Amino acid sequence: MSDFGRPRSTFQIIAIILAVIVQIGATYLPLLGFGENIGSRSDDIRTLITPSGWAFAIWGPLFFGSICYAIWQALPGPRMSAFLGRIGWWSVGGLSAQGIWAVYTQSAALTFVSAIIILFSLVCLLAIMRQIVALDRPMTTGERWLVGLLFTALAAWLTAASIVNISAALVYHGFDLGEAEAAATAGVVMVGGCIASLAIARSRGAPWYAMVFLWALLAIYYRGGQEASAIAWACAGAAALVAASALIRLTDPANRKFWLGW
């Protein structure tokens, strides 16, 4: 059956555009005097799993990708895509929740409420990944680079961010592991690596997910890993799992062609 037919609803198309405006615009509220920037909030509740500050530069390309997706999905051709219709409301939920998370975190802190919001966004992104992998046809060029790349990269970053946010929320609410913090953090990193490697394996190698999650692990290594050797080793172990999962799955030419087009 063709994946192109009836036009998608104008309401959904506009909702996606508005979701991206919320996603990006919310981060600029501190410049207007509303709340503190997210970097300051993160520094206020720093844990051993908090990534180095330079890691958050990834939001630049992610925001750019979101803008491109919002514009492209509104064009005449993509308006007819049943696939975009299936992921449309998931993308509204995932992208707008990132903006809501930013508003809450900038006005409050990295609490369990912020963790719940970011987990909701992650669930939406994983639902999109599931729809991508379930496609029984090759992705078009636009789908590959404006949907596949964007949403798998966002899913990877939010997988890592969810772990960081939950750890920060535990600290905020007074949960203190004392001398066991380094070992517990190392365990969390390894669990995160296992979850990520499983997601990659189930998603035909998802190269962009793997690369972004490795970026997050590198940022954790250069911060918490410099303070505790257990965390450094955990980052290395998690990275090995993620890289191996992606490389093994991408040895299949069909998977490479699906994600990369060659």
JSON list of C-alpha atoms in Angstrom, two decimals, residues 13-175:
[
{"chain": "A", "resi": 13, "resn": "ILE", "atom": "CA", "xyz": [0.98, 20.76, 10.49]},
{"chain": "A", "resi": 14, "resn": "ILE", "atom": "CA", "xyz": [0.49, 24.01, 12.41]},
{"chain": "A", "resi": 15, "resn": "ALA", "atom": "CA", "xyz": [0.80, 22.20, 15.75]},
{"chain": "A", "resi": 16, "resn": "ILE", "atom": "CA", "xyz": [4.24, 20.87, 14.73]},
{"chain": "A", "resi": 17, "resn": "ILE", "atom": "CA", "xyz": [5.40, 24.37, 13.81]},
{"chain": "A", "resi": 18, "resn": "LEU", "atom": "CA", "xyz": [4.14, 25.73, 17.13]},
{"chain": "A", "resi": 19, "resn": "ALA", "atom": "CA", "xyz": [5.82, 22.85, 19.00]},
{"chain": "A", "resi": 20, "resn": "VAL", "atom": "CA", "xyz": [9.19, 23.80, 17.50]},
{"chain": "A", "resi": 21, "resn": "ILE", "atom": "CA", "xyz": [8.61, 27.45, 18.43]},
{"chain": "A", "resi": 22, "resn": "VAL", "atom": "CA", "xyz": [7.95, 26.35, 22.02]},
{"chain": "A", "resi": 23, "resn": "GLN", "atom": "CA", "xyz": [10.93, 23.95, 21.97]},
{"chain": "A", "resi": 24, "resn": "ILE", "atom": "CA", "xyz": [13.40, 26.65, 20.93]},
{"chain": "A", "resi": 25, "resn": "GLY", "atom": "CA", "xyz": [11.77, 29.82, 22.18]},
{"chain": "A", "resi": 26, "resn": "ALA", "atom": "CA", "xyz": [11.52, 28.59, 25.78]},
{"chain": "A", "resi": 27, "resn": "THR", "atom": "CA", "xyz": [15.31, 28.53, 26.10]},
{"chain": "A", "resi": 28, "resn": "TYR", "atom": "CA", "xyz": [15.48, 32.29, 25.53]},
{"chain": "A", "resi": 29, "resn": "LEU", "atom": "CA", "xyz": [13.16, 33.26, 28.40]},
{"chain": "A", "resi": 30, "resn": "PRO", "atom": "CA", "xyz": [16.07, 34.04, 30.81]},
{"chain": "A", "resi": 31, "resn": "LEU", "atom": "CA", "xyz": [17.22, 36.71, 28.34]},
{"chain": "A", "resi": 32, "resn": "LEU", "atom": "CA", "xyz": [13.84, 38.36, 28.88]},
{"chain": "A", "resi": 33, "resn": "GLY", "atom": "CA", "xyz": [14.20, 38.17, 32.65]},
{"chain": "A", "resi": 34, "resn": "PHE", "atom": "CA", "xyz": [12.22, 35.01, 33.27]},
{"chain": "A", "resi": 35, "resn": "GLY", "atom": "CA", "xyz": [14.12, 32.45, 35.35]},
{"chain": "A", "resi": 36, "resn": "GLU", "atom": "CA", "xyz": [17.74, 31.32, 35.23]},
{"chain": "A", "resi": 37, "resn": "ASN", "atom": "CA", "xyz": [19.39, 29.66, 32.27]},
{"chain": "A", "resi": 38, "resn": "ILE", "atom": "CA", "xyz": [19.57, 25.88, 32.25]},
{"chain": "A", "resi": 39, "resn": "GLY", "atom": "CA", "xyz": [23.35, 25.85, 32.57]},
{"chain": "A", "resi": 40, "resn": "SER", "atom": "CA", "xyz": [23.12, 27.68, 35.89]},
{"chain": "A", "resi": 41, "resn": "ARG", "atom": "CA", "xyz": [20.42, 25.32, 37.13]},
{"chain": "A", "resi": 42, "resn": "SER", "atom": "CA", "xyz": [22.59, 22.35, 36.18]},
{"chain": "A", "resi": 43, "resn": "ASP", "atom": "CA", "xyz": [25.60, 23.81, 38.00]},
{"chain": "A", "resi": 44, "resn": "ASP", "atom": "CA", "xyz": [23.46, 24.41, 41.10]},
{"chain": "A", "resi": 45, "resn": "ILE", "atom": "CA", "xyz": [22.72, 20.67, 41.36]},
{"chain": "A", "resi": 46, "resn": "ARG", "atom": "CA", "xyz": [25.87, 19.15, 39.98]},
{"chain": "A", "resi": 47, "resn": "THR", "atom": "CA", "xyz": [26.35, 15.39, 40.23]},
{"chain": "A", "resi": 48, "resn": "LEU", "atom": "CA", "xyz": [29.10, 13.06, 39.04]},
{"chain": "A", "resi": 49, "resn": "ILE", "atom": "CA", "xyz": [27.00, 12.20, 35.99]},
{"chain": "A", "resi": 50, "resn": "THR", "atom": "CA", "xyz": [26.50, 15.84, 34.91]},
{"chain": "A", "resi": 51, "resn": "PRO", "atom": "CA", "xyz": [28.19, 16.23, 31.49]},
{"chain": "A", "resi": 52, "resn": "SER", "atom": "CA", "xyz": [30.82, 18.84, 30.70]},
{"chain": "A", "resi": 53, "resn": "GLY", "atom": "CA", "xyz": [29.28, 22.14, 29.65]},
{"chain": "A", "resi": 54, "resn": "TRP", "atom": "CA", "xyz": [30.53, 21.94, 26.06]},
{"chain": "A", "resi": 55, "resn": "ALA", "atom": "CA", "xyz": [28.29, 18.91, 25.46]},
{"chain": "A", "resi": 56, "resn": "PHE", "atom": "CA", "xyz": [25.19, 21.11, 25.46]},
{"chain": "A", "resi": 57, "resn": "ALA", "atom": "CA", "xyz": [26.38, 22.78, 22.26]},
{"chain": "A", "resi": 58, "resn": "ILE", "atom": "CA", "xyz": [24.64, 19.88, 20.55]},
{"chain": "A", "resi": 59, "resn": "TRP", "atom": "CA", "xyz": [21.36, 21.74, 21.03]},
{"chain": "A", "resi": 60, "resn": "GLY", "atom": "CA", "xyz": [22.41, 24.10, 18.23]},
{"chain": "A", "resi": 61, "resn": "PRO", "atom": "CA", "xyz": [22.30, 21.42, 15.49]},
{"chain": "A", "resi": 62, "resn": "LEU", "atom": "CA", "xyz": [19.26, 19.78, 17.11]},
{"chain": "A", "resi": 63, "resn": "PHE", "atom": "CA", "xyz": [17.30, 23.04, 17.09]},
{"chain": "A", "resi": 64, "resn": "PHE", "atom": "CA", "xyz": [18.34, 23.67, 13.49]},
{"chain": "A", "resi": 65, "resn": "GLY", "atom": "CA", "xyz": [17.13, 20.18, 12.58]},
{"chain": "A", "resi": 66, "resn": "SER", "atom": "CA", "xyz": [13.80, 20.85, 14.29]},
{"chain": "A", "resi": 67, "resn": "ILE", "atom": "CA", "xyz": [13.33, 24.05, 12.30]},
{"chain": "A", "resi": 68, "resn": "CYS", "atom": "CA", "xyz": [14.10, 22.23, 9.03]},
{"chain": "A", "resi": 69, "resn": "TYR", "atom": "CA", "xyz": [11.65, 19.46, 9.94]},
{"chain": "A", "resi": 70, "resn": "ALA", "atom": "CA", "xyz": [8.89, 21.94, 10.81]},
{"chain": "A", "resi": 71, "resn": "ILE", "atom": "CA", "xyz": [9.28, 23.79, 7.51]},
{"chain": "A", "resi": 72, "resn": "TRP", "atom": "CA", "xyz": [9.68, 20.68, 5.36]},
{"chain": "A", "resi": 73, "resn": "GLN", "atom": "CA", "xyz": [6.68, 18.79, 6.78]},
{"chain": "A", "resi": 74, "resn": "ALA", "atom": "CA", "xyz": [4.48, 21.74, 5.81]},
{"chain": "A", "resi": 75, "resn": "LEU", "atom": "CA", "xyz": [5.46, 21.62, 2.12]},
{"chain": "A", "resi": 76, "resn": "PRO", "atom": "CA", "xyz": [3.01, 20.20, -0.46]},
{"chain": "A", "resi": 77, "resn": "GLY", "atom": "CA", "xyz": [4.76, 16.82, -0.93]},
{"chain": "A", "resi": 78, "resn": "PRO", "atom": "CA", "xyz": [5.21, 15.89, 2.76]},
{"chain": "A", "resi": 79, "resn": "ARG", "atom": "CA", "xyz": [1.66, 17.06, 3.49]},
{"chain": "A", "resi": 80, "resn": "MET", "atom": "CA", "xyz": [0.51, 13.91, 1.66]},
{"chain": "A", "resi": 81, "resn": "SER", "atom": "CA", "xyz": [2.67, 11.50, 3.69]},
{"chain": "A", "resi": 82, "resn": "ALA", "atom": "CA", "xyz": [0.82, 8.96, 5.82]},
{"chain": "A", "resi": 83, "resn": "PHE", "atom": "CA", "xyz": [4.12, 8.22, 7.59]},
{"chain": "A", "resi": 84, "resn": "LEU", "atom": "CA", "xyz": [4.43, 11.85, 8.70]},
{"chain": "A", "resi": 85, "resn": "GLY", "atom": "CA", "xyz": [0.81, 11.67, 9.78]},
{"chain": "A", "resi": 86, "resn": "ARG", "atom": "CA", "xyz": [1.61, 8.70, 12.04]},
{"chain": "A", "resi": 87, "resn": "ILE", "atom": "CA", "xyz": [4.52, 10.46, 13.74]},
{"chain": "A", "resi": 88, "resn": "GLY", "atom": "CA", "xyz": [3.05, 13.95, 13.64]},
{"chain": "A", "resi": 89, "resn": "TRP", "atom": "CA", "xyz": [1.37, 14.04, 17.04]},
{"chain": "A", "resi": 90, "resn": "TRP", "atom": "CA", "xyz": [4.26, 12.18, 18.63]},
{"chain": "A", "resi": 91, "resn": "SER", "atom": "CA", "xyz": [6.57, 14.91, 17.34]},
{"chain": "A", "resi": 92, "resn": "VAL", "atom": "CA", "xyz": [4.26, 17.59, 18.73]},
{"chain": "A", "resi": 93, "resn": "GLY", "atom": "CA", "xyz": [4.40, 15.92, 22.14]},
{"chain": "A", "resi": 94, "resn": "GLY", "atom": "CA", "xyz": [8.15, 15.30, 22.10]},
{"chain": "A", "resi": 95, "resn": "LEU", "atom": "CA", "xyz": [9.23, 18.72, 20.83]},
{"chain": "A", "resi": 96, "resn": "SER", "atom": "CA", "xyz": [6.80, 20.82, 22.88]},
{"chain": "A", "resi": 97, "resn": "ALA", "atom": "CA", "xyz": [7.67, 18.85, 26.04]},
{"chain": "A", "resi": 98, "resn": "GLN", "atom": "CA", "xyz": [11.29, 19.90, 25.60]},
{"chain": "A", "resi": 99, "resn": "GLY", "atom": "CA", "xyz": [10.16, 23.53, 25.68]},
{"chain": "A", "resi": 100, "resn": "ILE", "atom": "CA", "xyz": [7.93, 22.91, 28.69]},
{"chain": "A", "resi": 101, "resn": "TRP", "atom": "CA", "xyz": [10.87, 21.22, 30.42]},
{"chain": "A", "resi": 102, "resn": "ALA", "atom": "CA", "xyz": [13.02, 24.29, 29.72]},
{"chain": "A", "resi": 103, "resn": "VAL", "atom": "CA", "xyz": [10.36, 26.65, 31.11]},
{"chain": "A", "resi": 104, "resn": "TYR", "atom": "CA", "xyz": [9.92, 24.60, 34.28]},
{"chain": "A", "resi": 105, "resn": "THR", "atom": "CA", "xyz": [13.65, 24.03, 34.87]},
{"chain": "A", "resi": 106, "resn": "GLN", "atom": "CA", "xyz": [14.51, 27.69, 34.32]},
{"chain": "A", "resi": 107, "resn": "SER", "atom": "CA", "xyz": [11.80, 28.82, 36.75]},
{"chain": "A", "resi": 108, "resn": "ALA", "atom": "CA", "xyz": [12.17, 26.04, 39.32]},
{"chain": "A", "resi": 109, "resn": "ALA", "atom": "CA", "xyz": [15.00, 23.49, 39.25]},
{"chain": "A", "resi": 110, "resn": "LEU", "atom": "CA", "xyz": [15.95, 19.98, 38.17]},
{"chain": "A", "resi": 111, "resn": "THR", "atom": "CA", "xyz": [13.29, 18.28, 40.28]},
{"chain": "A", "resi": 112, "resn": "PHE", "atom": "CA", "xyz": [11.26, 15.10, 39.81]},
{"chain": "A", "resi": 113, "resn": "VAL", "atom": "CA", "xyz": [8.70, 17.19, 37.92]},
{"chain": "A", "resi": 114, "resn": "SER", "atom": "CA", "xyz": [11.33, 18.12, 35.34]},
{"chain": "A", "resi": 115, "resn": "ALA", "atom": "CA", "xyz": [12.37, 14.46, 35.19]},
{"chain": "A", "resi": 116, "resn": "ILE", "atom": "CA", "xyz": [8.78, 13.41, 34.44]},
{"chain": "A", "resi": 117, "resn": "ILE", "atom": "CA", "xyz": [8.51, 16.02, 31.67]},
{"chain": "A", "resi": 118, "resn": "ILE", "atom": "CA", "xyz": [11.74, 14.91, 30.02]},
{"chain": "A", "resi": 119, "resn": "LEU", "atom": "CA", "xyz": [10.73, 11.25, 30.27]},
{"chain": "A", "resi": 120, "resn": "PHE", "atom": "CA", "xyz": [7.46, 12.07, 28.52]},
{"chain": "A", "resi": 121, "resn": "SER", "atom": "CA", "xyz": [9.41, 13.71, 25.70]},
{"chain": "A", "resi": 122, "resn": "LEU", "atom": "CA", "xyz": [11.67, 10.64, 25.48]},
{"chain": "A", "resi": 123, "resn": "VAL", "atom": "CA", "xyz": [8.67, 8.30, 25.23]},
{"chain": "A", "resi": 124, "resn": "CYS", "atom": "CA", "xyz": [7.35, 10.35, 22.30]},
{"chain": "A", "resi": 125, "resn": "LEU", "atom": "CA", "xyz": [10.73, 10.24, 20.56]},
{"chain": "A", "resi": 126, "resn": "LEU", "atom": "CA", "xyz": [11.05, 6.49, 21.04]},
{"chain": "A", "resi": 127, "resn": "ALA", "atom": "CA", "xyz": [7.56, 6.08, 19.56]},
{"chain": "A", "resi": 128, "resn": "ILE", "atom": "CA", "xyz": [8.77, 7.98, 16.50]},
{"chain": "A", "resi": 129, "resn": "MET", "atom": "CA", "xyz": [11.84, 5.74, 16.27]},
{"chain": "A", "resi": 130, "resn": "ARG", "atom": "CA", "xyz": [9.57, 2.72, 16.37]},
{"chain": "A", "resi": 131, "resn": "GLN", "atom": "CA", "xyz": [7.53, 4.10, 13.46]},
{"chain": "A", "resi": 132, "resn": "ILE", "atom": "CA", "xyz": [10.70, 4.81, 11.49]},
{"chain": "A", "resi": 133, "resn": "VAL", "atom": "CA", "xyz": [12.05, 1.29, 11.95]},
{"chain": "A", "resi": 134, "resn": "ALA", "atom": "CA", "xyz": [8.65, -0.20, 11.11]},
{"chain": "A", "resi": 135, "resn": "LEU", "atom": "CA", "xyz": [8.68, 1.34, 7.62]},
{"chain": "A", "resi": 136, "resn": "ASP", "atom": "CA", "xyz": [8.42, -1.38, 4.98]},
{"chain": "A", "resi": 137, "resn": "ARG", "atom": "CA", "xyz": [9.91, 0.84, 2.28]},
{"chain": "A", "resi": 138, "resn": "PRO", "atom": "CA", "xyz": [13.09, 2.92, 1.93]},
{"chain": "A", "resi": 139, "resn": "MET", "atom": "CA", "xyz": [12.95, 6.37, 3.46]},
{"chain": "A", "resi": 140, "resn": "THR", "atom": "CA", "xyz": [12.87, 9.28, 1.06]},
{"chain": "A", "resi": 141, "resn": "THR", "atom": "CA", "xyz": [15.79, 11.71, 1.20]},
{"chain": "A", "resi": 142, "resn": "GLY", "atom": "CA", "xyz": [13.74, 14.15, 3.25]},
{"chain": "A", "resi": 143, "resn": "GLU", "atom": "CA", "xyz": [12.58, 11.46, 5.66]},
{"chain": "A", "resi": 144, "resn": "ARG", "atom": "CA", "xyz": [16.11, 10.12, 6.10]},
{"chain": "A", "resi": 145, "resn": "TRP", "atom": "CA", "xyz": [17.77, 13.43, 6.94]},
{"chain": "A", "resi": 146, "resn": "LEU", "atom": "CA", "xyz": [14.91, 15.48, 8.40]},
{"chain": "A", "resi": 147, "resn": "VAL", "atom": "CA", "xyz": [13.13, 12.76, 10.36]},
{"chain": "A", "resi": 148, "resn": "GLY", "atom": "CA", "xyz": [15.47, 9.79, 10.80]},
{"chain": "A", "resi": 149, "resn": "LEU", "atom": "CA", "xyz": [18.53, 11.85, 11.74]},
{"chain": "A", "resi": 150, "resn": "LEU", "atom": "CA", "xyz": [16.70, 14.43, 13.86]},
{"chain": "A", "resi": 151, "resn": "PHE", "atom": "CA", "xyz": [14.52, 12.18, 15.96]},
{"chain": "A", "resi": 152, "resn": "THR", "atom": "CA", "xyz": [17.06, 9.42, 16.59]},
{"chain": "A", "resi": 153, "resn": "ALA", "atom": "CA", "xyz": [19.61, 12.07, 17.62]},
{"chain": "A", "resi": 154, "resn": "LEU", "atom": "CA", "xyz": [17.05, 13.71, 19.92]},
{"chain": "A", "resi": 155, "resn": "ALA", "atom": "CA", "xyz": [16.09, 10.33, 21.37]},
{"chain": "A", "resi": 156, "resn": "ALA", "atom": "CA", "xyz": [19.73, 9.56, 22.17]},
{"chain": "A", "resi": 157, "resn": "TRP", "atom": "CA", "xyz": [20.34, 12.93, 23.80]},
{"chain": "A", "resi": 158, "resn": "LEU", "atom": "CA", "xyz": [17.18, 12.68, 25.86]},
{"chain": "A", "resi": 159, "resn": "THR", "atom": "CA", "xyz": [18.06, 9.13, 26.91]},
{"chain": "A", "resi": 160, "resn": "ALA", "atom": "CA", "xyz": [21.24, 10.55, 28.44]},
{"chain": "A", "resi": 161, "resn": "ALA", "atom": "CA", "xyz": [19.50, 13.71, 29.67]},
{"chain": "A", "resi": 162, "resn": "SER", "atom": "CA", "xyz": [16.81, 11.67, 31.43]},
{"chain": "A", "resi": 163, "resn": "ILE", "atom": "CA", "xyz": [19.45, 9.80, 33.41]},
{"chain": "A", "resi": 164, "resn": "VAL", "atom": "CA", "xyz": [21.21, 13.06, 34.30]},
{"chain": "A", "resi": 165, "resn": "ASN", "atom": "CA", "xyz": [17.92, 14.74, 35.27]},
{"chain": "A", "resi": 166, "resn": "ILE", "atom": "CA", "xyz": [16.84, 11.85, 37.50]},
{"chain": "A", "resi": 167, "resn": "SER", "atom": "CA", "xyz": [20.24, 11.90, 39.26]},
{"chain": "A", "resi": 168, "resn": "ALA", "atom": "CA", "xyz": [20.00, 15.68, 39.76]},
{"chain": "A", "resi": 169, "resn": "ALA", "atom": "CA", "xyz": [16.43, 15.34, 41.06]},
{"chain": "A", "resi": 170, "resn": "LEU", "atom": "CA", "xyz": [17.58, 12.81, 43.65]},
{"chain": "A", "resi": 171, "resn": "VAL", "atom": "CA", "xyz": [20.19, 15.29, 44.88]},
{"chain": "A", "resi": 172, "resn": "TYR", "atom": "CA", "xyz": [17.68, 18.16, 44.86]},
{"chain": "A", "resi": 173, "resn": "HIS", "atom": "CA", "xyz": [15.26, 16.16, 47.00]},
{"chain": "A", "resi": 174, "resn": "GLY", "atom": "CA", "xyz": [17.96, 15.30, 49.54]},
{"chain": "A", "resi": 175, "resn": "PHE", "atom": "CA", "xyz": [18.98, 11.80, 48.46]}
]
